[in-house]
Amino acid sequence: LPGVAWLEKFTIAMEWLDGRIGLLRSILADLDTGFVARDPSRLTFRDLCLDIIRKKVYQHGQSISLMTVGIREWAKEERAHGAQSTGGSKFEEDVDMEKTDHRALILRFISVLHIVGYFQSHFLDPYIAYTTEFYTAEAKRLGTSSSPAEYLAHVDRRLNEEHARAKGVMDEPSRKDVLNAAEHALLPTEITISLAKPGFTAAWKERNIGNIARMYTLYRRVNELDRLRAAFRDELQVCVRSIVTDSPKDDEMVPRLLEEKMFLDKVLIEALHERPFANTVQDIAKLEEDPESDGERLFSYAARDAFEKGFLARKRKPAEMIAKFIDNAMRKGQRDEDEETFWRELDSVLGLYRFTQDKDVFRTFYERGLAKRLLLQKSASDALEERVINRLRDGYDPEFGKGNDMFKDIALSRDLLAEYRASRRSGDEKFSAMVLKFSTWPFGKYEGTIGLPPE
């Protein structure tokens, strides 16, 4: 590396020269404290020497050229120790982040540049320019020839290397400038556009939260989160639509949607650093009152939009299947589950209800199911039914008030039936009747005949 070898010789020479200047300064200290002090326009001995060195050495065109060559050679050598392309599309997994033999030399070279105040112009600017040039070429070579996951993993490794390298030789403001150049060279707009949709789609289908988190971090660095959020919304909408429109698997619709929602919540928390959207009215109110709640929950809003539009692909059916799923759950009851688990699962299902615009359809099917369970005594628990109705009314939809009227009719009918049986001498246990309000129960006019017991 002839350029690096020249930098070493130059650094040694400048260090020796600085030592000699210091020695002469101590010998001629009386000039600075006496002769120069009386006239502020005169330069001190050290300043005079540095001014001459700047003009004769650092401002010389050949010196500047040789420094630039040495810096580029060192940077190229450093980057050759990191993530490299093998065959143009695959990348090494093991990244050598150890210091190279020349990093100590670069630290010394930077020190002598700081002495004359030329660090910015003679090191940082050419280093940033080469960084942009190097990574721009790498992005063009690898950005389209590898999979999104491979390329983004490569970018992540490259930026980690660049951070470690800059941390080893530069101060924090300079490191930020270098990293900013590397980020925008490796992730220009055309690449973030081409990788967003296929990259996110692949990560979502593979359930790879790590890759989604990497995409979020990298896109955030280059201010491209809007593009990633669009890909996120589109992919989620496609997934929801495919589930909702899969007619042969209607019975599996709700469990599949719940699985998708569960993974979504995990992605929002672990990869996108946002809270999942609230389900109940109370939860929404608490979130709005919480001063520590996220100011911008843009991915959460995009997810809600994706679910709502996905549900629109097949009107009525999602609301119907959610109601039927709850109907089946209410027939089974808690069984071996503890109460907390039961309510958590129920809230997950009711969370899907918030995405449908066919809330009247849901109410219709739910009330029909509730009526059948109450009249045929198929419910696991009337007390549980009443709690669920109250939860629906208070947390999701105030229109669910009819459910309470059903319970009143059932209670009144049981009392009347008990009084009737008590008044009969024979105690006809087979006869059963209920007095129901026509406006409360979701049934049409009965056209059949009714068998009454003899007087």
Coordinates of C-alpha atoms in Angstrom, one line a residue:
L1 CA 0.0 0.0 0.0
P2 CA 2.2 2.8 -1.2
G3 CA -0.3 5.5 -0.3
V4 CA -0.5 4.3 3.3
A5 CA 3.3 4.0 3.4
W6 CA 3.6 7.6 2.4
L7 CA 1.1 8.6 5.1
E8 CA 3.3 6.8 7.7
K9 CA 6.4 8.7 6.5
F10 CA 4.6 12.0 6.4
T11 CA 3.1 11.4 9.9
I12 CA 6.5 10.6 11.3
A13 CA 8.0 13.7 9.8
M14 CA 5.3 16.0 11.1
E15 CA 5.5 14.5 14.5
W16 CA 9.3 15.0 14.5
L17 CA 8.8 18.6 13.3
D18 CA 6.2 19.3 15.9
G19 CA 8.7 18.1 18.6
R20 CA 11.4 20.3 17.2
I21 CA 9.0 23.3 17.2
G22 CA 8.2 22.6 20.8
L23 CA 11.8 22.4 21.8
L24 CA 12.7 25.7 20.0
R25 CA 9.6 27.3 21.6
S26 CA 10.9 26.5 25.0
I27 CA 14.3 27.9 24.2
L28 CA 12.9 31.1 22.7
A29 CA 10.2 31.5 25.3
D30 CA 11.4 35.0 26.2
L31 CA 10.5 36.2 22.7
D32 CA 6.9 35.1 23.1
T33 CA 6.6 36.6 26.6
G34 CA 8.5 39.8 25.9
F35 CA 8.8 40.9 22.3
V36 CA 5.6 39.3 20.9
A37 CA 3.5 40.2 23.9
R38 CA 4.1 43.9 23.4
D39 CA 2.6 43.7 19.8
P40 CA -0.6 41.5 19.5
S41 CA -0.3 41.6 15.7
R42 CA 2.8 39.5 15.8
L43 CA 2.5 35.7 15.7
T44 CA 4.0 33.6 18.5
F45 CA 6.9 31.4 17.6
R46 CA 4.7 28.3 17.4
D47 CA 2.0 30.0 15.3
L48 CA 4.6 31.4 13.0
C49 CA 6.1 27.9 12.4
L50 CA 2.6 26.3 11.8
D51 CA 1.7 29.1 9.4
I52 CA 4.8 28.3 7.3
I53 CA 4.1 24.6 7.4
R54 CA 0.5 25.1 6.3
K55 CA 1.7 27.1 3.3
K56 CA 4.7 25.0 2.3
V57 CA 3.4 21.5 3.1
Y58 CA -0.4 21.2 3.7
Q59 CA -1.5 23.6 0.9
H60 CA 0.9 22.0 -1.6
G61 CA -1.1 20.3 -4.4
Q62 CA 1.1 17.2 -4.4
S63 CA 0.9 16.7 -0.6
I64 CA -2.9 17.0 -0.8
S65 CA -3.1 14.4 -3.6
L66 CA -0.8 11.9 -1.7
M67 CA -2.8 12.3 1.5
T68 CA -6.0 11.6 -0.4
V69 CA -4.5 8.5 -2.0
G70 CA -3.3 7.2 1.3
I71 CA -6.7 7.8 2.9
R72 CA -8.5 5.9 0.1
E73 CA -6.1 3.0 0.3
W74 CA -6.6 2.7 4.1
A75 CA -10.4 2.8 3.7
K76 CA -10.3 0.3 1.0
E77 CA -8.1 -2.1 3.0
E78 CA -10.4 -1.6 6.1
R79 CA -13.5 -2.4 4.1
A80 CA -11.9 -5.5 2.5
H81 CA -11.8 -7.0 6.0
G82 CA -15.5 -6.7 6.4
A83 CA -18.6 -8.0 4.6
Q84 CA -17.6 -8.9 1.1
S85 CA -19.5 -10.2 -2.0
T86 CA -18.7 -13.8 -3.0
G87 CA -20.1 -14.4 -6.4
G88 CA -21.9 -11.1 -6.5
S89 CA -25.0 -12.2 -4.4
K90 CA -23.9 -14.0 -1.2
F91 CA -22.2 -12.4 1.8
E92 CA -19.9 -13.6 4.5
E93 CA -21.6 -14.1 7.8
D94 CA -18.6 -13.5 9.9
V95 CA -17.5 -9.9 9.9
D96 CA -14.0 -9.0 11.1
M97 CA -14.5 -5.9 13.3
E98 CA -11.0 -5.9 14.7
K99 CA -8.7 -3.0 14.2
T100 CA -6.4 -3.3 11.1
D101 CA -2.7 -2.7 11.5
H102 CA -2.9 0.8 10.1
R103 CA -5.7 2.2 12.3
A104 CA -3.1 3.4 14.9
L105 CA -1.3 5.2 12.1
I106 CA -4.5 6.9 11.0
L107 CA -5.0 8.1 14.6
R108 CA -1.6 9.6 14.6
F109 CA -2.1 11.2 11.1
I110 CA -5.4 12.7 12.3
S111 CA -3.6 14.1 15.4
V112 CA -1.0 16.0 13.2
L113 CA -3.9 17.3 11.1
H114 CA -5.6 18.7 14.2
I115 CA -2.4 20.5 15.0
V116 CA -2.6 22.6 11.9
G117 CA -6.5 22.7 11.8
Y118 CA -6.8 20.7 8.6
F119 CA -8.7 17.6 9.8
Q120 CA -11.9 18.6 8.0
S121 CA -10.4 19.5 4.7
H122 CA -7.6 17.0 4.5
F123 CA -9.1 13.9 6.1
L124 CA -12.9 14.0 6.8
D125 CA -14.0 15.5 3.5
P126 CA -12.0 13.2 1.2
Y127 CA -12.9 10.2 3.5
I128 CA -16.6 11.0 3.2
A129 CA -16.3 11.5 -0.6
Y130 CA -14.7 8.1 -0.9
T131 CA -17.2 6.5 1.4
T132 CA -20.0 7.8 -0.8
E133 CA -18.2 6.7 -4.0
F134 CA -17.4 3.2 -2.6
Y135 CA -20.9 2.4 -1.2
T136 CA -22.7 3.9 -4.2
A137 CA -20.8 1.4 -6.5
E138 CA -21.5 -1.4 -4.1
A139 CA -25.2 -0.6 -3.9
K140 CA -25.4 -0.6 -7.7
R141 CA -23.6 -4.0 -7.9
L142 CA -25.4 -5.8 -5.1
G143 CA -28.8 -4.0 -4.7
T144 CA -30.4 -5.8 -7.6
S145 CA -28.5 -9.0 -7.7
S146 CA -29.4 -10.3 -4.3
S147 CA -32.6 -10.9 -2.3
P148 CA -33.9 -8.0 -0.2
A149 CA -33.1 -9.9 3.0
E150 CA -29.5 -10.6 1.9
Y151 CA -28.9 -7.1 0.8
L152 CA -30.4 -5.4 3.9
A153 CA -28.4 -7.8 6.1
H154 CA -25.3 -6.8 4.1
V155 CA -26.1 -3.1 4.6
D156 CA -26.6 -3.6 8.3
R157 CA -23.2 -5.3 8.6
R158 CA -21.5 -2.6 6.5
L159 CA -23.0 0.2 8.7
N160 CA -21.9 -1.6 11.9
E161 CA -18.4 -1.9 10.5
E162 CA -18.4 1.8 9.5
H163 CA -19.5 2.8 12.9
A164 CA -16.8 0.7 14.6
R165 CA -14.2 2.2 12.3
A166 CA -15.3 5.8 12.7
K167 CA -15.5 5.3 16.5
G168 CA -11.9 4.1 16.5
V169 CA -10.5 7.2 14.9
M170 CA -13.0 10.1 14.9
D171 CA -15.0 12.2 17.3
E172 CA -18.8 11.9 17.5
P173 CA -19.8 14.7 15.1
S174 CA -17.4 13.3 12.4
R175 CA -18.8 9.8 12.9
K176 CA -22.3 11.0 12.3
D177 CA -21.3 12.6 9.0
V178 CA -19.5 9.5 7.9
L179 CA -22.4 7.2 8.8
N180 CA -24.9 9.5 7.1
A181 CA -22.9 9.3 3.9
A182 CA -22.7 5.5 4.1
E183 CA -26.4 5.1 4.9
H184 CA -27.6 7.2 1.9
A185 CA -25.1 5.6 -0.5
L186 CA -26.1 2.1 0.5
L187 CA -29.8 2.9 0.6
P188 CA -30.6 5.5 -2.1
T189 CA -34.2 6.2 -3.0
E190 CA -34.3 3.8 -5.9
I191 CA -33.2 0.9 -3.8
T192 CA -35.5 1.6 -0.9
I193 CA -38.4 1.7 -3.4
S194 CA -37.4 -1.6 -5.1
L195 CA -36.8 -3.5 -1.8
A196 CA -39.7 -2.3 0.3
K197 CA -42.5 -4.4 -1.0
P198 CA -40.7 -7.7 -1.8
G199 CA -38.6 -7.4 1.3
F200 CA -41.5 -6.9 3.7
T201 CA -43.7 -9.5 2.0
A202 CA -41.0 -12.1 2.3
A203 CA -40.3 -11.3 6.0
W204 CA -44.0 -11.3 6.8
K205 CA -44.6 -14.7 5.2
E206 CA -41.6 -16.2 6.9
R207 CA -42.7 -14.7 10.2
N208 CA -39.2 -13.2 10.5
I209 CA -39.5 -10.4 13.0
G210 CA -35.7 -9.9 13.0
N211 CA -35.8 -9.0 9.3
I212 CA -38.8 -6.7 9.8
A213 CA -36.9 -4.9 12.6
R214 CA -33.9 -4.6 10.4
M215 CA -35.9 -3.0 7.6
Y216 CA -37.5 -0.6 10.1
T217 CA -34.1 0.5 11.5
L218 CA -32.5 1.0 8.1
Y219 CA -35.4 2.8 6.5
R220 CA -35.7 5.0 9.5
R221 CA -32.0 6.0 9.1
V222 CA -32.6 7.3 5.6
N223 CA -36.0 8.8 6.4
E224 CA -37.9 6.3 4.2
L225 CA -40.4 5.0 6.8
D226 CA -43.4 6.2 4.7
R227 CA -42.3 3.8 2.0
L228 CA -41.9 0.9 4.4
R229 CA -45.3 1.7 6.0
A230 CA -47.0 1.6 2.6
A231 CA -45.5 -1.9 2.0
F232 CA -46.5 -3.0 5.5
R233 CA -50.1 -1.8 4.9
D234 CA -50.4 -3.4 1.5
E235 CA -49.0 -6.8 2.6
L236 CA -51.3 -6.9 5.6
Q237 CA -54.3 -6.0 3.5
V238 CA -53.5 -8.7 1.0
C239 CA -53.2 -11.3 3.9
V240 CA -56.5 -10.3 5.5
R241 CA -58.3 -10.2 2.1
S242 CA -57.0 -13.7 1.2
I243 CA -58.4 -15.1 4.5
V244 CA -61.7 -13.3 4.2
T245 CA -62.3 -14.4 0.6
D246 CA -61.3 -18.0 1.1
S247 CA -64.9 -19.4 1.1
P248 CA -64.0 -23.1 1.4
K249 CA -62.3 -22.3 4.7
D250 CA -65.0 -20.0 6.2
D251 CA -65.1 -22.1 9.4
E252 CA -61.4 -21.3 9.9
M253 CA -61.7 -17.6 9.1
V254 CA -61.7 -16.2 12.6
P255 CA -58.8 -18.5 14.0
R256 CA -56.7 -17.5 11.0
L257 CA -57.5 -13.8 11.5
L258 CA -56.6 -14.1 15.1
E259 CA -53.3 -15.7 14.2
E260 CA -52.6 -12.9 11.8
K261 CA -53.5 -10.3 14.4
M262 CA -51.4 -11.9 17.1
F263 CA -48.3 -11.8 14.9
L264 CA -49.2 -8.2 13.9
D265 CA -49.2 -7.2 17.6
K266 CA -45.8 -8.9 18.1
V267 CA -44.4 -7.1 15.1
L268 CA -45.7 -3.7 16.3
I269 CA -44.1 -4.1 19.7
E270 CA -40.8 -5.9 18.9
A271 CA -39.9 -4.6 15.4
L272 CA -41.8 -1.3 14.9
H273 CA -41.7 0.0 18.5
E274 CA -45.4 0.9 18.6
R275 CA -48.2 -0.2 20.8
P276 CA -50.9 -2.3 19.2
F277 CA -54.2 -0.4 18.7
A278 CA -56.7 -0.6 21.6
N279 CA -59.8 -2.7 21.4
T280 CA -62.4 -1.4 23.8
V281 CA -63.7 2.1 24.3
Q282 CA -62.2 2.2 27.7
D283 CA -58.7 1.1 26.4
I284 CA -58.8 3.8 23.8
A285 CA -59.7 6.4 26.4
K286 CA -56.9 5.3 28.7
L287 CA -54.4 5.5 25.8
E288 CA -55.5 9.0 24.9
E289 CA -55.1 10.1 28.5
D290 CA -51.7 8.4 28.9
P291 CA -49.0 11.2 28.6
E292 CA -46.4 8.5 27.8
S293 CA -48.4 7.0 24.9
D294 CA -46.7 7.1 21.5
G295 CA -47.2 10.4 19.8
E296 CA -47.1 8.8 16.3
R297 CA -48.5 5.3 16.0
L298 CA -48.5 5.4 12.3
F299 CA -47.9 1.7 11.7
S300 CA -50.7 0.9 14.1
Y301 CA -53.1 3.1 12.1
A302 CA -51.8 1.6 8.9
A303 CA -52.6 -1.9 10.3
R304 CA -56.1 -0.9 11.3
D305 CA -56.7 0.6 7.8
A306 CA -55.4 -2.7 6.2
F307 CA -57.7 -4.8 8.3
E308 CA -60.7 -2.6 7.6
K309 CA -60.1 -2.6 3.8
G310 CA -59.4 -6.4 3.9
F311 CA -62.8 -7.0 5.5
L312 CA -64.5 -5.0 2.8
A313 CA -63.4 -7.6 0.2
R314 CA -66.3 -9.7 1.4
K315 CA -69.2 -7.8 3.0
R316 CA -71.2 -9.3 5.8
K317 CA -69.3 -12.6 6.0
P318 CA -66.5 -11.5 8.5
A319 CA -69.1 -10.0 10.9
E320 CA -71.2 -13.2 10.6
M321 CA -68.3 -15.5 11.2
I322 CA -67.1 -13.5 14.2
A323 CA -70.6 -13.7 15.8
K324 CA -70.7 -17.5 15.1
F325 CA -67.3 -18.0 16.6
I326 CA -68.3 -16.2 19.8
D327 CA -71.6 -18.2 19.8
N328 CA -69.6 -21.4 19.8
A329 CA -67.3 -20.1 22.5
M330 CA -70.3 -19.2 24.7
R331 CA -71.7 -22.7 24.3
K332 CA -68.5 -24.1 25.6
G333 CA -67.8 -21.6 28.3
Q334 CA -64.6 -21.4 30.2
R335 CA -64.2 -25.1 30.8
D336 CA -60.6 -25.6 32.1
E337 CA -59.5 -22.1 31.3
D338 CA -59.0 -19.6 34.0
E339 CA -61.1 -16.5 33.9
E340 CA -58.3 -14.1 32.8
T341 CA -57.4 -16.3 29.8
F342 CA -61.0 -16.6 28.7
W343 CA -61.6 -12.9 28.8
R344 CA -58.3 -12.2 27.0
E345 CA -59.2 -14.6 24.2
L346 CA -62.7 -13.1 24.0
D347 CA -61.3 -9.6 23.7
S348 CA -59.0 -10.7 20.9
V349 CA -62.1 -11.9 19.0
L350 CA -64.0 -8.8 19.7
G351 CA -61.0 -6.8 18.6
L352 CA -61.7 -8.2 15.1
Y353 CA -65.2 -6.9 15.4
R354 CA -63.9 -3.3 15.4
F355 CA -62.6 -3.7 11.9
T356 CA -65.9 -4.5 10.2
Q357 CA -68.3 -1.9 9.0
D358 CA -71.1 -4.4 9.1
K359 CA -71.7 -4.0 12.8
D360 CA -75.4 -4.3 12.3
V361 CA -74.8 -7.8 10.8
F362 CA -72.7 -8.8 13.7
R363 CA -75.4 -7.6 16.2
T364 CA -78.1 -9.5 14.2
F365 CA -76.2 -12.8 14.2
Y366 CA -75.0 -12.4 17.8
E367 CA -78.5 -11.6 19.1
R368 CA -79.9 -14.6 17.2
G369 CA -77.3 -16.9 18.7
L370 CA -77.8 -15.4 22.2
A371 CA -81.6 -15.9 21.9
K372 CA -81.2 -19.6 20.9
R373 CA -78.7 -20.2 23.6
L374 CA -81.0 -18.7 26.2
L375 CA -84.3 -20.3 25.0
L376 CA -82.7 -23.8 24.4
Q377 CA -80.6 -23.5 27.5
K378 CA -77.4 -24.2 25.4
S379 CA -75.3 -21.5 27.1
A380 CA -72.6 -22.6 29.5
S381 CA -73.6 -19.9 32.0
D382 CA -76.3 -17.2 32.0
A383 CA -74.2 -15.1 34.3
L384 CA -71.3 -15.3 31.8
E385 CA -73.7 -14.4 29.0
E386 CA -74.8 -11.3 30.8
R387 CA -71.2 -10.2 31.5
V388 CA -70.3 -10.6 27.8
I389 CA -73.4 -8.5 26.8
N390 CA -72.4 -5.8 29.3
R391 CA -68.8 -5.9 27.9
L392 CA -70.1 -5.5 24.3
R393 CA -72.4 -2.7 25.2
D394 CA -69.9 -0.7 27.4
G395 CA -66.7 -1.5 25.5
Y396 CA -67.7 -1.9 21.9
D397 CA -71.2 -0.9 20.9
P398 CA -74.0 0.7 22.9
E399 CA -76.6 -0.9 20.6
F400 CA -76.1 -4.2 22.4
G401 CA -78.6 -3.1 25.1
K402 CA -81.3 -5.5 23.9
G403 CA -79.4 -8.4 25.4
N404 CA -80.3 -7.2 28.9
D405 CA -84.0 -7.1 28.0
M406 CA -83.7 -10.8 26.9
F407 CA -82.4 -11.7 30.4
K408 CA -85.3 -9.9 32.0
D409 CA -87.8 -11.8 29.9
I410 CA -86.1 -15.1 30.7
A411 CA -86.1 -14.3 34.5
L412 CA -89.7 -13.2 34.4
S413 CA -90.8 -16.3 32.4
R414 CA -89.0 -18.6 34.9
D415 CA -90.9 -17.0 37.8
L416 CA -94.2 -17.3 36.0
L417 CA -93.6 -20.9 35.1
A418 CA -92.6 -21.7 38.7
E419 CA -95.9 -20.1 40.0
Y420 CA -97.9 -21.9 37.4
R421 CA -96.4 -25.3 38.3
A422 CA -96.9 -24.6 42.0
S423 CA -100.6 -23.9 41.4
R424 CA -101.2 -27.2 39.5
R425 CA -102.0 -30.1 41.7
S426 CA -100.5 -32.6 39.3
G427 CA -97.4 -30.5 38.8
D428 CA -97.1 -30.9 35.1
E429 CA -93.2 -30.8 34.7
K430 CA -93.3 -31.3 30.9
F431 CA -95.1 -28.1 30.1
S432 CA -92.8 -25.1 29.6
A433 CA -93.6 -21.6 28.3
M434 CA -91.9 -18.3 28.1
V435 CA -93.4 -14.8 27.9
L436 CA -91.2 -12.7 25.5
K437 CA -91.5 -9.2 24.2
F438 CA -91.8 -9.3 20.4
S439 CA -89.6 -6.1 20.0
T440 CA -86.8 -7.6 22.0
W441 CA -86.3 -11.0 20.4
P442 CA -84.9 -11.4 16.9
F443 CA -87.6 -13.8 15.7
G444 CA -90.4 -13.3 13.2
K445 CA -94.1 -14.2 13.6
Y446 CA -94.7 -17.8 14.6
E447 CA -97.2 -19.5 12.2
G448 CA -97.4 -23.0 13.9
T449 CA -99.7 -24.3 16.6
I450 CA -99.1 -24.4 20.3
G451 CA -100.0 -27.4 22.5
L452 CA -101.5 -26.2 25.8
P453 CA -102.2 -28.4 28.8
P454 CA -105.9 -29.2 29.7
E455 CA -107.7 -27.0 32.1

